[in-house]
């Protein structure tokens, strides 16, 4: 029985064209800076997103960590959302490995941080306090898209206070496709951006950190330190390049599938949050484990959270969505 896996957009299989591109990729030793395909990927993203340089790394967690550590010294502080990936889902890496103090703030319903609260959290230059150095935003934030006008305001605020601005853009392309803008319209406001190739874009491995020559130089040294220097990494970079060249526009299909799933479940009486991009959140409360078991018998894989997250991606078709809605209907009885 083929499985419909809705747990995450990280579960995708490399497409046939992507595997072909990986097979053909010219490679070299990237620690020596000699892998032509890694160089091409880094240059492609730097050019597209408007940065001087890019750095290919194994994961989004490492990309964010290197970004934070390149911006902040020991004893510095960064302001971040309480639910943000860099704060909550990366093992506390910035604090553990970078000696960077996080200042978490509540995330608003639209996925943003209230900029008045951000301003109030910036610490004065006083030896009692950690030095506030950076604001980190996430876009999409749990599938919500931050408005461009908000990003412009965040830029203005950080500039006024001499802070750096980092974007965890794991799903940057979902935001750009949803807004119908070039991704650079989003990234223009930031000093550094982390992009995941292994989420909705569908590559098996890899993220890229973008920034100035100085920032990326520092990040490259840190990458070696944490064991992220890879050798013939062009095989992986080729998958990322293929994704960027062929699998960006199709993110609109994932968004349409998520919207169709949400409206189908809403019609069945489920409590569904409004959908913006590729995630559908359903309140299942204590019924979550029973639903997970019920769907598993029908070839549908979900996680068992009370606020259930269903994620669409390139291995979920419209026919699959219809099948999922039918299964939810049967569960509701
Ligand atoms: C997945 C994810 C990351 C980290 O990516 P990994 O490659 O899994 O380490 C960072 N930020 C966000 C918002 C993510 O969804």
mmCIF file of C-alpha atoms and ligand atoms in Angstrom:
data_model
loop_
_atom_site.group_PDB
_atom_site.id
_atom_site.type_symbol
_atom_site.label_atom_id
_atom_site.label_comp_id
_atom_site.label_asym_id
_atom_site.label_seq_id
_atom_site.Cartn_x
_atom_site.Cartn_y
_atom_site.Cartn_z
ATOM 1 C CA UNK A 1 0.000 0.000 0.000
ATOM 2 C CA UNK A 2 1.518 3.392 -0.985
ATOM 3 C CA UNK A 3 1.844 5.707 1.997
ATOM 4 C CA UNK A 4 0.618 9.305 2.131
ATOM 5 C CA UNK A 5 2.973 10.935 4.640
ATOM 6 C CA UNK A 6 1.653 14.240 5.985
ATOM 7 C CA UNK A 7 4.027 14.664 8.943
ATOM 8 C CA UNK A 8 6.395 17.102 7.253
ATOM 9 C CA UNK A 9 7.696 18.422 3.943
ATOM 10 C CA UNK A 10 11.051 16.872 4.883
ATOM 11 C CA UNK A 11 9.868 13.358 3.926
ATOM 12 C CA UNK A 12 10.022 13.871 0.149
ATOM 13 C CA UNK A 13 11.924 11.509 -2.139
ATOM 14 C CA UNK A 14 14.395 13.023 -4.625
ATOM 15 C CA UNK A 15 12.666 13.241 -8.025
ATOM 16 C CA UNK A 16 14.005 11.392 -11.094
ATOM 17 C CA UNK A 17 15.356 14.623 -12.604
ATOM 18 C CA UNK A 18 17.052 15.461 -9.322
ATOM 19 C CA UNK A 19 18.742 12.051 -9.089
ATOM 20 C CA UNK A 20 19.923 12.474 -12.683
ATOM 21 C CA UNK A 21 21.400 15.889 -11.830
ATOM 22 C CA UNK A 22 23.169 14.399 -8.787
ATOM 23 C CA UNK A 23 24.615 11.619 -10.942
ATOM 24 C CA UNK A 24 26.027 14.045 -13.495
ATOM 25 C CA UNK A 25 27.341 16.709 -11.066
ATOM 26 C CA UNK A 26 31.029 17.630 -11.392
ATOM 27 C CA UNK A 27 32.560 17.535 -7.904
ATOM 28 C CA UNK A 28 35.713 18.445 -5.997
ATOM 29 C CA UNK A 29 36.886 18.869 -2.418
ATOM 30 C CA UNK A 30 34.696 21.616 -0.962
ATOM 31 C CA UNK A 31 36.858 22.101 2.146
ATOM 32 C CA UNK A 32 39.541 23.215 -0.328
ATOM 33 C CA UNK A 33 36.838 25.339 -2.000
ATOM 34 C CA UNK A 34 37.167 23.236 -5.149
ATOM 35 C CA UNK A 35 33.717 21.768 -5.699
ATOM 36 C CA UNK A 36 32.328 23.417 -8.849
ATOM 37 C CA UNK A 37 28.720 22.424 -8.111
ATOM 38 C CA UNK A 38 28.822 23.758 -4.536
ATOM 39 C CA UNK A 39 30.367 26.974 -5.883
ATOM 40 C CA UNK A 40 27.568 27.215 -8.458
ATOM 41 C CA UNK A 41 24.834 26.666 -5.837
ATOM 42 C CA UNK A 42 26.294 29.267 -3.469
ATOM 43 C CA UNK A 43 26.677 31.791 -6.291
ATOM 44 C CA UNK A 44 23.175 31.084 -7.616
ATOM 45 C CA UNK A 45 21.550 31.838 -4.262
ATOM 46 C CA UNK A 46 23.804 34.788 -3.439
ATOM 47 C CA UNK A 47 22.903 36.369 -6.774
ATOM 48 C CA UNK A 48 19.187 35.561 -6.553
ATOM 49 C CA UNK A 49 18.775 36.722 -2.954
ATOM 50 C CA UNK A 50 21.081 39.752 -3.168
ATOM 51 C CA UNK A 51 24.016 38.772 -0.954
ATOM 52 C CA UNK A 52 27.768 38.850 -1.483
ATOM 53 C CA UNK A 53 28.283 35.163 -0.611
ATOM 54 C CA UNK A 54 26.606 31.895 0.305
ATOM 55 C CA UNK A 55 27.749 28.891 2.328
ATOM 56 C CA UNK A 56 26.453 25.361 1.771
ATOM 57 C CA UNK A 57 25.915 23.398 5.007
ATOM 58 C CA UNK A 58 24.377 20.025 5.894
ATOM 59 C CA UNK A 59 21.297 21.309 7.746
ATOM 60 C CA UNK A 60 19.141 24.308 8.570
ATOM 61 C CA UNK A 61 20.087 23.935 12.203
ATOM 62 C CA UNK A 62 23.754 24.371 11.325
ATOM 63 C CA UNK A 63 23.001 27.238 8.971
ATOM 64 C CA UNK A 64 21.118 29.153 11.686
ATOM 65 C CA UNK A 65 23.781 28.322 14.293
ATOM 66 C CA UNK A 66 26.597 29.599 12.078
ATOM 67 C CA UNK A 67 24.574 32.716 11.294
ATOM 68 C CA UNK A 68 23.954 33.477 14.958
ATOM 69 C CA UNK A 69 27.564 32.727 15.940
ATOM 70 C CA UNK A 70 28.932 34.832 13.090
ATOM 71 C CA UNK A 71 26.831 37.819 14.175
ATOM 72 C CA UNK A 72 27.201 37.448 17.954
ATOM 73 C CA UNK A 73 30.165 37.030 20.271
ATOM 74 C CA UNK A 74 30.172 35.303 23.645
ATOM 75 C CA UNK A 75 27.976 37.347 26.021
ATOM 76 C CA UNK A 76 25.897 38.868 23.261
ATOM 77 C CA UNK A 77 22.151 38.407 23.028
ATOM 78 C CA UNK A 78 19.640 37.806 20.246
ATOM 79 C CA UNK A 79 15.918 38.528 20.293
ATOM 80 C CA UNK A 80 13.789 35.694 18.942
ATOM 81 C CA UNK A 81 10.266 34.246 19.033
ATOM 82 C CA UNK A 82 9.347 31.878 21.841
ATOM 83 C CA UNK A 83 8.151 29.386 19.205
ATOM 84 C CA UNK A 84 10.948 30.096 16.712
ATOM 85 C CA UNK A 85 12.925 27.172 15.368
ATOM 86 C CA UNK A 86 16.322 28.631 16.338
ATOM 87 C CA UNK A 87 15.167 29.077 19.922
ATOM 88 C CA UNK A 88 12.934 26.069 20.535
ATOM 89 C CA UNK A 89 13.886 23.322 18.096
ATOM 90 C CA UNK A 90 17.664 23.490 17.705
ATOM 91 C CA UNK A 91 18.801 22.071 21.039
ATOM 92 C CA UNK A 92 19.619 25.522 22.385
ATOM 93 C CA UNK A 93 22.678 25.514 20.115
ATOM 94 C CA UNK A 94 23.218 29.275 20.120
ATOM 95 C CA UNK A 95 23.478 29.242 23.939
ATOM 96 C CA UNK A 96 25.273 25.900 24.263
ATOM 97 C CA UNK A 97 27.855 26.333 21.518
ATOM 98 C CA UNK A 98 27.901 30.102 20.983
ATOM 99 C CA UNK A 99 27.447 31.413 24.544
ATOM 100 C CA UNK A 100 24.768 33.665 23.028
ATOM 101 C CA UNK A 101 21.886 34.520 25.339
ATOM 102 C CA UNK A 102 18.460 34.267 23.720
ATOM 103 C CA UNK A 103 15.801 36.828 24.665
ATOM 104 C CA UNK A 104 12.611 35.038 23.627
ATOM 105 C CA UNK A 105 9.406 37.008 23.007
ATOM 106 C CA UNK A 106 5.841 35.867 22.512
ATOM 107 C CA UNK A 107 4.916 35.223 18.870
ATOM 108 C CA UNK A 108 1.816 37.086 17.661
ATOM 109 C CA UNK A 109 -1.113 35.299 15.985
ATOM 110 C CA UNK A 110 0.152 36.340 12.539
ATOM 111 C CA UNK A 111 3.606 34.817 13.133
ATOM 112 C CA UNK A 112 5.346 38.148 13.726
ATOM 113 C CA UNK A 113 7.035 39.611 16.807
ATOM 114 C CA UNK A 114 5.435 42.839 18.067
ATOM 115 C CA UNK A 115 8.078 45.437 17.218
ATOM 116 C CA UNK A 116 7.177 47.579 20.251
ATOM 117 C CA UNK A 117 7.972 44.559 22.442
ATOM 118 C CA UNK A 118 11.183 43.999 20.484
ATOM 119 C CA UNK A 119 12.206 47.622 21.048
ATOM 120 C CA UNK A 120 11.404 47.312 24.764
ATOM 121 C CA UNK A 121 13.539 44.149 25.003
ATOM 122 C CA UNK A 122 16.677 45.803 23.574
ATOM 123 C CA UNK A 123 18.996 46.285 26.526
ATOM 124 C CA UNK A 124 20.827 49.542 27.225
ATOM 125 C CA UNK A 125 24.612 49.589 27.062
ATOM 126 C CA UNK A 126 25.242 48.767 30.718
ATOM 127 C CA UNK A 127 27.574 46.141 32.168
ATOM 128 C CA UNK A 128 24.659 44.523 34.009
ATOM 129 C CA UNK A 129 23.200 43.356 30.722
ATOM 130 C CA UNK A 130 24.084 41.087 27.857
ATOM 131 C CA UNK A 131 24.721 43.073 24.662
ATOM 132 C CA UNK A 132 21.655 42.910 22.419
ATOM 133 C CA UNK A 133 23.104 42.313 18.969
ATOM 134 C CA UNK A 134 20.559 40.677 16.700
ATOM 135 C CA UNK A 135 16.892 40.159 15.905
ATOM 136 C CA UNK A 136 16.010 36.787 14.358
ATOM 137 C CA UNK A 137 12.746 36.375 12.437
ATOM 138 C CA UNK A 138 11.278 33.282 10.793
ATOM 139 C CA UNK A 139 9.359 33.300 7.477
ATOM 140 C CA UNK A 140 7.224 31.375 6.924
ATOM 141 C CA UNK A 141 6.541 31.078 10.659
ATOM 142 C CA UNK A 142 4.622 27.825 11.182
ATOM 143 C CA UNK A 143 3.375 28.312 7.610
ATOM 144 C CA UNK A 144 2.357 31.964 8.129
ATOM 145 C CA UNK A 145 3.794 34.587 5.774
ATOM 146 C CA UNK A 146 5.170 37.825 7.233
ATOM 147 C CA UNK A 147 3.986 40.911 5.275
ATOM 148 C CA UNK A 148 6.679 42.834 3.364
ATOM 149 C CA UNK A 149 5.602 46.036 5.141
ATOM 150 C CA UNK A 150 6.332 44.330 8.480
ATOM 151 C CA UNK A 151 9.809 43.310 7.295
ATOM 152 C CA UNK A 152 10.485 46.922 6.276
ATOM 153 C CA UNK A 153 9.463 48.079 9.771
ATOM 154 C CA UNK A 154 11.671 45.441 11.394
ATOM 155 C CA UNK A 155 14.588 46.630 9.244
ATOM 156 C CA UNK A 156 13.962 50.224 10.268
ATOM 157 C CA UNK A 157 13.873 49.289 13.954
ATOM 158 C CA UNK A 158 17.042 47.192 13.878
ATOM 159 C CA UNK A 159 18.894 49.878 11.931
ATOM 160 C CA UNK A 160 17.856 52.546 14.426
ATOM 161 C CA UNK A 161 19.236 50.428 17.291
ATOM 162 C CA UNK A 162 22.341 49.103 15.538
ATOM 163 C CA UNK A 163 21.102 45.511 15.540
ATOM 164 C CA UNK A 164 21.681 42.892 12.874
ATOM 165 C CA UNK A 165 18.666 41.150 11.323
ATOM 166 C CA UNK A 166 18.694 37.407 10.570
ATOM 167 C CA UNK A 167 16.026 35.419 8.731
ATOM 168 C CA UNK A 168 15.394 31.753 9.327
ATOM 169 C CA UNK A 169 14.036 31.276 5.820
ATOM 170 C CA UNK A 170 13.692 27.512 5.947
ATOM 171 C CA UNK A 171 10.515 28.056 3.887
ATOM 172 C CA UNK A 172 11.443 31.353 2.236
ATOM 173 C CA UNK A 173 10.248 30.083 -1.155
ATOM 174 C CA UNK A 174 6.819 29.155 0.201
ATOM 175 C CA UNK A 175 6.481 32.769 1.364
ATOM 176 C CA UNK A 176 7.677 34.195 -1.974
ATOM 177 C CA UNK A 177 5.384 31.958 -4.041
ATOM 178 C CA UNK A 178 2.427 32.772 -1.783
ATOM 179 C CA UNK A 179 3.069 36.524 -2.061
ATOM 180 C CA UNK A 180 3.813 36.308 -5.792
ATOM 181 C CA UNK A 181 7.100 38.177 -5.365
ATOM 182 C CA UNK A 182 10.725 37.439 -6.198
ATOM 183 C CA UNK A 183 12.385 35.978 -3.066
ATOM 184 C CA UNK A 184 14.734 38.939 -3.075
ATOM 185 C CA UNK A 185 11.774 41.194 -2.210
ATOM 186 C CA UNK A 186 11.789 39.383 1.138
ATOM 187 C CA UNK A 187 15.525 38.903 1.688
ATOM 188 C CA UNK A 188 16.446 42.534 0.879
ATOM 189 C CA UNK A 189 15.635 43.515 4.474
ATOM 190 C CA UNK A 190 18.060 41.062 6.134
ATOM 191 C CA UNK A 191 21.767 40.927 6.958
ATOM 192 C CA UNK A 192 21.740 37.145 6.727
ATOM 193 C CA UNK A 193 19.340 34.459 5.571
ATOM 194 C CA UNK A 194 19.228 30.699 6.049
ATOM 195 C CA UNK A 195 17.429 28.752 3.308
ATOM 196 C CA UNK A 196 16.531 25.046 3.567
ATOM 197 C CA UNK A 197 16.775 22.975 0.396
ATOM 198 C CA UNK A 198 15.373 19.892 2.109
ATOM 199 C CA UNK A 199 11.900 21.154 3.056
ATOM 200 C CA UNK A 200 9.297 21.910 0.377
ATOM 201 C CA UNK A 201 11.984 22.311 -2.289
ATOM 202 C CA UNK A 202 12.491 18.555 -2.088
ATOM 203 C CA UNK A 203 16.282 18.101 -1.939
ATOM 204 C CA UNK A 204 17.495 15.276 0.322
ATOM 205 C CA UNK A 205 20.025 17.311 2.331
ATOM 206 C CA UNK A 206 21.302 20.836 2.708
ATOM 207 C CA UNK A 207 20.842 24.473 3.587
ATOM 208 C CA UNK A 208 22.596 27.637 2.511
ATOM 209 C CA UNK A 209 23.545 30.625 4.670
ATOM 210 C CA UNK A 210 23.709 33.970 2.851
ATOM 211 C CA UNK A 211 25.454 37.133 4.000
ATOM 212 C CA UNK A 212 28.309 39.570 3.498
ATOM 213 C CA UNK A 213 31.805 38.423 2.583
ATOM 214 C CA UNK A 214 32.943 39.052 6.160
ATOM 215 C CA UNK A 215 30.013 37.211 7.747
ATOM 216 C CA UNK A 216 30.346 34.179 5.472
ATOM 217 C CA UNK A 217 34.107 34.121 6.040
ATOM 218 C CA UNK A 218 33.463 33.839 9.757
ATOM 219 C CA UNK A 219 30.713 31.256 9.199
ATOM 220 C CA UNK A 220 33.056 29.138 7.041
ATOM 221 C CA UNK A 221 35.569 28.936 9.889
ATOM 222 C CA UNK A 222 32.763 28.014 12.308
ATOM 223 C CA UNK A 223 31.421 25.403 9.881
ATOM 224 C CA UNK A 224 34.758 23.605 9.969
ATOM 225 C CA UNK A 225 34.774 23.845 13.766
ATOM 226 C CA UNK A 226 31.394 22.138 14.158
ATOM 227 C CA UNK A 227 32.236 19.444 11.629
ATOM 228 C CA UNK A 228 30.212 20.748 8.701
ATOM 229 C CA UNK A 229 33.043 20.915 6.170
ATOM 230 C CA UNK A 230 32.138 18.366 3.504
ATOM 231 C CA UNK A 231 34.289 17.047 0.670
ATOM 232 C CA UNK A 232 32.664 16.058 -2.672
ATOM 233 C CA UNK A 233 29.473 17.793 -1.562
ATOM 234 C CA UNK A 234 28.556 18.754 -5.131
ATOM 235 C CA UNK A 235 26.454 15.583 -5.324
ATOM 236 C CA UNK A 236 24.188 17.187 -2.714
ATOM 237 C CA UNK A 237 24.487 20.727 -4.028
ATOM 238 C CA UNK A 238 23.331 19.440 -7.437
ATOM 239 C CA UNK A 239 20.070 18.322 -5.826
ATOM 240 C CA UNK A 240 19.619 21.782 -4.323
ATOM 241 C CA UNK A 241 20.320 23.516 -7.634
ATOM 242 C CA UNK A 242 17.873 21.224 -9.392
ATOM 243 C CA UNK A 243 15.235 22.060 -6.760
ATOM 244 C CA UNK A 244 15.809 25.799 -7.182
ATOM 245 C CA UNK A 245 15.636 25.560 -10.965
ATOM 246 C CA UNK A 246 12.670 23.170 -11.275
ATOM 247 C CA UNK A 247 10.708 22.808 -8.052
ATOM 248 C CA UNK A 248 9.944 26.315 -6.822
ATOM 249 C CA UNK A 249 6.818 27.253 -8.822
ATOM 250 C CA UNK A 250 5.200 23.949 -7.956
ATOM 251 C CA UNK A 251 5.048 25.023 -4.285
ATOM 252 C CA UNK A 252 1.785 26.700 -5.372
ATOM 253 C CA UNK A 253 0.373 23.171 -5.863
ATOM 254 C CA UNK A 254 1.226 22.339 -2.234
ATOM 255 C CA UNK A 255 -0.535 25.498 -1.110
ATOM 256 C CA UNK A 256 -3.616 24.656 -3.211
ATOM 257 C CA UNK A 257 -3.620 21.098 -1.832
ATOM 258 C CA UNK A 258 -3.401 22.391 1.736
ATOM 259 C CA UNK A 259 -6.313 24.765 1.080
ATOM 260 C CA UNK A 260 -8.372 21.913 -0.417
ATOM 261 C CA UNK A 261 -7.599 19.685 2.560
ATOM 262 C CA UNK A 262 -8.558 22.425 5.008
ATOM 263 C CA UNK A 263 -11.865 23.150 3.332
ATOM 264 C CA UNK A 264 -12.683 19.439 3.089
ATOM 265 C CA UNK A 265 -12.022 18.934 6.803
ATOM 266 C CA UNK A 266 -13.905 22.104 7.717
ATOM 267 C CA UNK A 267 -16.951 20.780 5.824
ATOM 268 C CA UNK A 268 -16.743 17.590 7.872
ATOM 269 C CA UNK A 269 -16.941 19.685 11.051
ATOM 270 C CA UNK A 270 -13.271 19.562 12.116
ATOM 271 C CA UNK A 271 -11.771 22.582 13.834
ATOM 272 C CA UNK A 272 -9.264 23.845 11.247
ATOM 273 C CA UNK A 273 -7.070 26.957 11.433
ATOM 274 C CA UNK A 274 -6.949 29.274 8.386
ATOM 275 C CA UNK A 275 -4.354 28.075 5.850
ATOM 276 C CA UNK A 276 -1.764 30.293 4.180
ATOM 277 C CA UNK A 277 0.840 27.983 2.654
ATOM 278 C CA UNK A 278 1.539 24.242 2.967
ATOM 279 C CA UNK A 279 0.378 23.377 6.487
ATOM 280 C CA UNK A 280 -3.060 22.581 7.857
ATOM 281 C CA UNK A 281 -3.524 22.715 11.641
ATOM 282 C CA UNK A 282 -6.460 20.763 13.083
ATOM 283 C CA UNK A 283 -7.513 20.698 16.742
ATOM 284 C CA UNK A 284 -7.854 16.999 17.573
ATOM 285 C CA UNK A 285 -7.383 17.214 21.370
ATOM 286 C CA UNK A 286 -7.492 13.767 22.971
ATOM 287 C CA UNK A 287 -8.682 12.099 19.731
ATOM 288 C CA UNK A 288 -5.230 12.490 18.115
ATOM 289 C CA UNK A 289 -3.770 9.045 18.984
ATOM 290 C CA UNK A 290 -6.942 7.241 17.829
ATOM 291 C CA UNK A 291 -6.924 9.193 14.567
ATOM 292 C CA UNK A 292 -3.263 8.370 13.968
ATOM 293 C CA UNK A 293 -3.948 4.634 14.371
ATOM 294 C CA UNK A 294 -7.099 4.815 12.220
ATOM 295 C CA UNK A 295 -5.287 6.622 9.378
ATOM 296 C CA UNK A 296 -2.253 4.327 9.597
ATOM 297 C CA UNK A 297 -4.491 1.384 8.664
ATOM 298 C CA UNK A 298 -5.473 3.357 5.551
ATOM 299 C CA UNK A 299 -1.910 4.139 4.457
ATOM 300 C CA UNK A 300 -1.861 7.689 5.839
ATOM 301 C CA UNK A 301 0.921 8.752 8.205
ATOM 302 C CA UNK A 302 0.436 11.634 10.647
ATOM 303 C CA UNK A 303 1.937 12.649 13.981
ATOM 304 C CA UNK A 304 -0.276 12.329 17.053
ATOM 305 C CA UNK A 305 -0.264 15.921 18.333
ATOM 306 C CA UNK A 306 -3.382 17.465 19.822
ATOM 307 C CA UNK A 307 -2.874 20.453 17.527
ATOM 308 C CA UNK A 308 -2.363 18.229 14.517
ATOM 309 C CA UNK A 309 -0.129 19.529 11.724
ATOM 310 C CA UNK A 310 -0.746 18.149 8.226
ATOM 311 C CA UNK A 311 1.903 19.162 5.690
ATOM 312 C CA UNK A 312 1.566 19.013 1.901
ATOM 313 C CA UNK A 313 4.602 18.480 -0.344
ATOM 314 C CA UNK A 314 5.696 17.136 -3.713
ATOM 315 C CA UNK A 315 4.864 13.528 -2.847
ATOM 316 C CA UNK A 316 1.236 14.403 -1.997
ATOM 317 C CA UNK A 317 -1.122 14.666 -4.996
ATOM 318 C CA UNK A 318 -4.627 16.118 -5.237
ATOM 319 C CA UNK A 319 -5.969 12.530 -5.422
ATOM 320 C CA UNK A 320 -4.140 11.808 -2.159
ATOM 321 C CA UNK A 321 -5.870 14.814 -0.578
ATOM 322 C CA UNK A 322 -9.274 13.416 -1.591
ATOM 323 C CA UNK A 323 -8.288 10.073 -0.062
ATOM 324 C CA UNK A 324 -7.242 11.793 3.179
ATOM 325 C CA UNK A 325 -10.536 13.696 3.388
ATOM 326 C CA UNK A 326 -12.441 10.415 2.872
ATOM 327 C CA UNK A 327 -10.468 8.804 5.702
ATOM 328 C CA UNK A 328 -11.199 11.723 8.063
ATOM 329 C CA UNK A 329 -14.871 11.389 7.104
ATOM 330 C CA UNK A 330 -14.837 7.693 7.996
ATOM 331 C CA UNK A 331 -13.110 8.496 11.312
ATOM 332 C CA UNK A 332 -15.750 11.087 12.169
ATOM 333 C CA UNK A 333 -18.247 8.289 11.535
HETATM 334 C C1 LIG B 1 13.444 22.478 9.506
HETATM 335 C C2 LIG B 1 13.681 23.842 9.978
HETATM 336 C C3 LIG B 1 14.951 24.285 10.345
HETATM 337 C C4 LIG B 1 16.159 23.391 10.454
HETATM 338 O O1 LIG B 1 16.375 22.535 9.443
HETATM 339 P P1 LIG B 1 17.120 21.124 9.634
HETATM 340 O O2 LIG B 1 17.694 20.931 8.284
HETATM 341 O O3 LIG B 1 16.050 20.138 9.992
HETATM 342 O O4 LIG B 1 18.160 21.262 10.683
HETATM 343 C C5 LIG B 1 15.093 25.603 10.718
HETATM 344 N N1 LIG B 1 14.050 26.438 10.747
HETATM 345 C C6 LIG B 1 12.818 26.051 10.415
HETATM 346 C C7 LIG B 1 11.701 27.038 10.474
HETATM 347 C C8 LIG B 1 12.581 24.740 10.024
HETATM 348 O O5 LIG B 1 11.353 24.351 9.708
#
